[in-house]
Short mmCIF file of C-alpha atoms in Angstrom, two decimals:
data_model
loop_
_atom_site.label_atom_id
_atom_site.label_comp_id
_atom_site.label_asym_id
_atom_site.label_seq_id
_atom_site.Cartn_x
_atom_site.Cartn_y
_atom_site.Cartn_z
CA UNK A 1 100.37 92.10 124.46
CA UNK A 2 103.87 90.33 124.32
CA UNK A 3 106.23 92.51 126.26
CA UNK A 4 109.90 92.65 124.96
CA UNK A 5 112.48 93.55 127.49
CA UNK A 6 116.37 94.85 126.63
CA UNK A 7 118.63 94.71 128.80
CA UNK A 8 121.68 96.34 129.67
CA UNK A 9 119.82 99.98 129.12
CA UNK A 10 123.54 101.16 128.89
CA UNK A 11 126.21 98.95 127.44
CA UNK A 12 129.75 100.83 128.00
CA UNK A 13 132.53 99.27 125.48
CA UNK A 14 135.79 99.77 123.79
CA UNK A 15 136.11 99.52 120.44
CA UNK A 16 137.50 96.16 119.34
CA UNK A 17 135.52 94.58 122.06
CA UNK A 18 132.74 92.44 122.25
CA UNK A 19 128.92 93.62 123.05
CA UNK A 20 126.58 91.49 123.63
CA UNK A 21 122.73 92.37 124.68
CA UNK A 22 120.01 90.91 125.40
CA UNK A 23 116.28 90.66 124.56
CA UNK A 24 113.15 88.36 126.27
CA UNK A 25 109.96 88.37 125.42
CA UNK A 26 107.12 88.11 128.35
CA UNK A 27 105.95 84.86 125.72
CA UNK A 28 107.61 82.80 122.82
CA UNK A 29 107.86 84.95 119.59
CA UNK A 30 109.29 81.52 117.67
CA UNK A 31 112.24 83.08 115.55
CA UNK A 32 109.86 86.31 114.76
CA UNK A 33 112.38 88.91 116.37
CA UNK A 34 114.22 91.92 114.73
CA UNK A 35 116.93 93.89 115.59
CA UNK A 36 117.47 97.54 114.83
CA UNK A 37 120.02 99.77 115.00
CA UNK A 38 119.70 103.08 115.46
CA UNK A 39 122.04 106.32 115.23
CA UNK A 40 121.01 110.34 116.25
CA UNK A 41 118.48 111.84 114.13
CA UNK A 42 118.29 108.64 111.81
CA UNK A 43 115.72 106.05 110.96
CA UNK A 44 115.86 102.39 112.23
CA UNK A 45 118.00 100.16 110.20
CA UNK A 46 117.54 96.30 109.62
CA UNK A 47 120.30 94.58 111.20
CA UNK A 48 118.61 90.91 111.93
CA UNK A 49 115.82 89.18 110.94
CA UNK A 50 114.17 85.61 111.97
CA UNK A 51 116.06 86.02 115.10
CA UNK A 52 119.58 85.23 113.25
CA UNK A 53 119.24 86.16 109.51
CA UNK A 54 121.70 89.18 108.91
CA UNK A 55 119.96 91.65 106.43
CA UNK A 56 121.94 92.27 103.21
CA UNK A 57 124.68 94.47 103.50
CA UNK A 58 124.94 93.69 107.47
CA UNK A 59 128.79 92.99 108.68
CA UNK A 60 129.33 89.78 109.96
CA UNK A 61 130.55 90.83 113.05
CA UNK A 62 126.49 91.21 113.92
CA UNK A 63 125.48 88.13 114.71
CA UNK A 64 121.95 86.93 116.18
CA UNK A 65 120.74 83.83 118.50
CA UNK A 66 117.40 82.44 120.05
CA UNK A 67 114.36 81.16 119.68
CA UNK A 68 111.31 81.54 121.66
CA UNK A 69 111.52 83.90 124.59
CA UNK A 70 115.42 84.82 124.77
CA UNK A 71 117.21 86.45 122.55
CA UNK A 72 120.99 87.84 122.10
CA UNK A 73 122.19 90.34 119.42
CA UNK A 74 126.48 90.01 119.71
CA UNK A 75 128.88 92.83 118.29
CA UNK A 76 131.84 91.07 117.73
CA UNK A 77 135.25 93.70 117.44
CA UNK A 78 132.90 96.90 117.97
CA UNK A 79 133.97 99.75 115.47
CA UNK A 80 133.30 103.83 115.97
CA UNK A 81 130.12 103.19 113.60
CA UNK A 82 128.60 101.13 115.99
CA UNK A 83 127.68 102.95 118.49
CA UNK A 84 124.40 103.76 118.39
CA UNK A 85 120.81 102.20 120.41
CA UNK A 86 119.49 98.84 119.51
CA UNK A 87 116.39 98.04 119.40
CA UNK A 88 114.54 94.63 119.08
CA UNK A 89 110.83 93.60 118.34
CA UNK A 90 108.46 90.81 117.92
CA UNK A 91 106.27 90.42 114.57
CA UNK A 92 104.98 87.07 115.69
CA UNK A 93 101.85 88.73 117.57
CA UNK A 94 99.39 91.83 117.30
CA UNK A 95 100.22 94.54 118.31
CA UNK A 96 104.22 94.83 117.20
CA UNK A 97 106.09 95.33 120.35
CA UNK A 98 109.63 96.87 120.46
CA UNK A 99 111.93 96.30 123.29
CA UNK A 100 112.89 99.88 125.41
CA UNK A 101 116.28 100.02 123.71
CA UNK A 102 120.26 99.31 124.75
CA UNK A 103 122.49 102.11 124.04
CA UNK A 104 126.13 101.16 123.41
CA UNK A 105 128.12 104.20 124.23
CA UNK A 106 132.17 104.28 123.73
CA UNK A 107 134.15 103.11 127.22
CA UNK B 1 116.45 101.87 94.65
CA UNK B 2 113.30 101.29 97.17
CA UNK B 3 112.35 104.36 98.68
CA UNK B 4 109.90 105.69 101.18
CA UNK B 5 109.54 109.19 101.64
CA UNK B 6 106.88 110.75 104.51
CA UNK B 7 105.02 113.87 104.39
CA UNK B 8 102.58 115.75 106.29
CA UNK B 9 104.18 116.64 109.58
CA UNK B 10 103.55 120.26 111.87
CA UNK B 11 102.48 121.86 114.10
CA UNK B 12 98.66 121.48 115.16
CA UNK B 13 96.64 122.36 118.33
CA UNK B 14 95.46 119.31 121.15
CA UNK B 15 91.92 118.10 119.56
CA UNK B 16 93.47 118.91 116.09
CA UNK B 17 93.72 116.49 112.61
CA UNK B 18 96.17 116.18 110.61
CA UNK B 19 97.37 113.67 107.63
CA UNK B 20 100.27 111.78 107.20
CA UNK B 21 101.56 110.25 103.91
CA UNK B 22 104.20 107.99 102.58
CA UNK B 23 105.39 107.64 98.78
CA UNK B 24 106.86 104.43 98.03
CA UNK B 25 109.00 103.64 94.69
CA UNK B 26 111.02 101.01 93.74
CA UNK B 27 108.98 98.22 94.47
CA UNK B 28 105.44 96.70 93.91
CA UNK B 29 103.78 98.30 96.29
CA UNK B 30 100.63 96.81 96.80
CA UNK B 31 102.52 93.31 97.15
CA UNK B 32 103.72 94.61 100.64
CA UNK B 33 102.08 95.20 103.91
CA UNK B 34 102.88 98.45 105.25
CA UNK B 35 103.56 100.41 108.70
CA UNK B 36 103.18 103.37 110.63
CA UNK B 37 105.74 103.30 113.80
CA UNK B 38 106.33 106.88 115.42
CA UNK B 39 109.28 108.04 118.30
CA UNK B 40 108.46 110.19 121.11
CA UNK B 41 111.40 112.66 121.31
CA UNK B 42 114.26 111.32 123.16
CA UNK B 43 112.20 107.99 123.45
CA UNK B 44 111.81 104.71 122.14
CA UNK B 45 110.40 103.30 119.27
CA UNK B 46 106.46 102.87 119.26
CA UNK B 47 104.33 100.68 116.72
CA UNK B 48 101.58 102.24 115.54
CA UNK B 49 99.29 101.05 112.92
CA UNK B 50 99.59 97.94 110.00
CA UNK B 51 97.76 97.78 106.71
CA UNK B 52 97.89 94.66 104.39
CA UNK B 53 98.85 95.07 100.86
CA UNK B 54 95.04 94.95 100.04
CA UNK B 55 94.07 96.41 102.75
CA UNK B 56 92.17 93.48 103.65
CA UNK B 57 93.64 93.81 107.30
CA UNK B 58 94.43 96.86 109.40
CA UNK B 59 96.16 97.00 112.95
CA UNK B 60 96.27 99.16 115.36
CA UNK B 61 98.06 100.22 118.89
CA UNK B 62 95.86 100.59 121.43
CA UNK B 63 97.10 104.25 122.02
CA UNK B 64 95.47 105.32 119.06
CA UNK B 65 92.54 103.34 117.78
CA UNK B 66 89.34 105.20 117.61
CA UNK B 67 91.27 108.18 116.87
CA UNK B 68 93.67 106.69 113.40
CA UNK B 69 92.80 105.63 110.29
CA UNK B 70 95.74 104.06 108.09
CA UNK B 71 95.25 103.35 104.43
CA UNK B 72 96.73 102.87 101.18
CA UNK B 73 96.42 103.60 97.93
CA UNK B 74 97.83 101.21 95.73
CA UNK B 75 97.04 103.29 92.20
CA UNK B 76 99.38 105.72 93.72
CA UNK B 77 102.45 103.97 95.84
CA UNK B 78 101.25 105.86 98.76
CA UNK B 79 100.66 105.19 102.45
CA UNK B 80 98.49 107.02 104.53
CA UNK B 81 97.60 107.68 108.53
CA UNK B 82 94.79 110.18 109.20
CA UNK B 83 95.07 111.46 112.97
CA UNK B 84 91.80 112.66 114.74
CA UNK B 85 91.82 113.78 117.94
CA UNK B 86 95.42 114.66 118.86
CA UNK B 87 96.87 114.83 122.16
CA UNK B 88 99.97 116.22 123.51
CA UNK B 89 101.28 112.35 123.62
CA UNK B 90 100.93 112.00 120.09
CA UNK B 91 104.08 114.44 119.61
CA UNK B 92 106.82 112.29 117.96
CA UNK B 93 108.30 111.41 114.97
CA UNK B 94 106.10 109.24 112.76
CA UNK B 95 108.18 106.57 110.22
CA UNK B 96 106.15 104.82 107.30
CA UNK B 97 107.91 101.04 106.98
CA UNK B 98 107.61 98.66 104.59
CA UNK B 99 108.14 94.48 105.88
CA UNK B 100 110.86 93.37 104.91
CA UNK B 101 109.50 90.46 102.54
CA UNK B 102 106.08 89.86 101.55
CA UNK B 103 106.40 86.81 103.86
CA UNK B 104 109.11 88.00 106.15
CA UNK B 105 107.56 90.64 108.62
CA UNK B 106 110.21 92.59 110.43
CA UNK B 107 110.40 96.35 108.84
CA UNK B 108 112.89 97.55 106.16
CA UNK B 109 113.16 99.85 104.91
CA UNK B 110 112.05 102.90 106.74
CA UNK B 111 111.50 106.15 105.42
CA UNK B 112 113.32 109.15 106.99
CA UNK B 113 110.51 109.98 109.30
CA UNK B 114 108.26 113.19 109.46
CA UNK B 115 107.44 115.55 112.50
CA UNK B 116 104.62 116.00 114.23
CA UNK B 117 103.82 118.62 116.98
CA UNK B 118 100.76 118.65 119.27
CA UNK B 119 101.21 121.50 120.99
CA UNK B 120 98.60 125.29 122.18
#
């Protein structure tokens, strides 16, 4: 089982500032890594796909990098809709893995 | 407007059953693989089980093989997980997601998610 690690767990920020968070993988995934966002008491949404590919309707201030086993998921300008936890996982290998989360909570 | 929309959720006692199912619209459903992924309250999110479009392949997490079936029904846009065996762990909310293309794997959209509670 590929293992996906987040890190920060926490990620304090002000809005207009930059996030950025960070996602490995315990083996190379290739460009097969997603990232989610998630707000209280929602589903999941899409954010990134293919490691970089913003979903439609994404703002460009998302923006994803990486290939293999390290991956980075940047907030550029953070606004109040942001904050949420982030979640990413591998659909290279069986079974899916998700990543624990980062939660990016207002400074 | 592609839609999924879960059902089934409750209450039911450790050692219980119970059904879960997902109506899709909007899209041809039986061009898609399909997914079960559930959240533990206040936890993370969990993959759970993967069925191919013609159900030629099925997936599951460790955590619950043996005990889940998923399955589709193509005639009728609907997903399916049937849960033997339930155990207090099994408590969480349970999402039906569709990948996002048919050869593009990550998972959108997601449906809002249904309940379930394994609980005496």
């Amino acid at each position: 089982e590929i293992v996906i690690t987040q890190s920060p767990a926490t990620l304090s920020v002000s809005p207009g500032e930059r996030a950025t968070l960070s996602c490995r993988a315990s083996q190379s995934v290739s460009s097969d890594l997603a990232w989610y966002q998630q707000k209280p008491g929602q589903a999941p949404r899409l954010l990134i796909y293919g490691a970089s590919a913003r979903d439609t309707g994404v703002p460009a201030r998302f923006s994803g990098r990486g290939s293999g086993t390290e991956f980075t998921l940047t907030i550029s300008g953070l606004q109040s809709e942001d904050f949420a936890v982030y979640y990413c996982q591998q659909y290279n290998n069986w079974p899916r893995t998700f990543g624990q989360g980062t939660k990016v909570e207002i400074k | 407007e592609v839609q999924l929309v879960e059902s089934g959720g409750g209450l039911v006692r450790p050692g219980g059953s119970l059904t879960l199912s997902c109506a899709a619209s909007g899209f041809t459903f039986s061009s898609y693989s399909m997914n079960w992924v559930r959240q533990a309250p206040g936890k993370g999110l969990e993959w759970v089980s993967s069925i191919s479009g013609s159900s030629g392949y099925m997936y599951y997490a460790d955590s619950v093989k043996g005990r889940f079936t998923i399955s589709r029904d193509n005639a009728k846009n609907s997903l399916y997980l049937q849960m033997n065996g339930l155990r207090a762990e099994d408590t969480a909310v349970y999402y039906c997601a569709r990948v996002f293309l048919v050869l593009e794997l990550a998972f959108d959209p997601w449906g809002q998610g249904t309940l379930v509670t394994v609980s005496s």
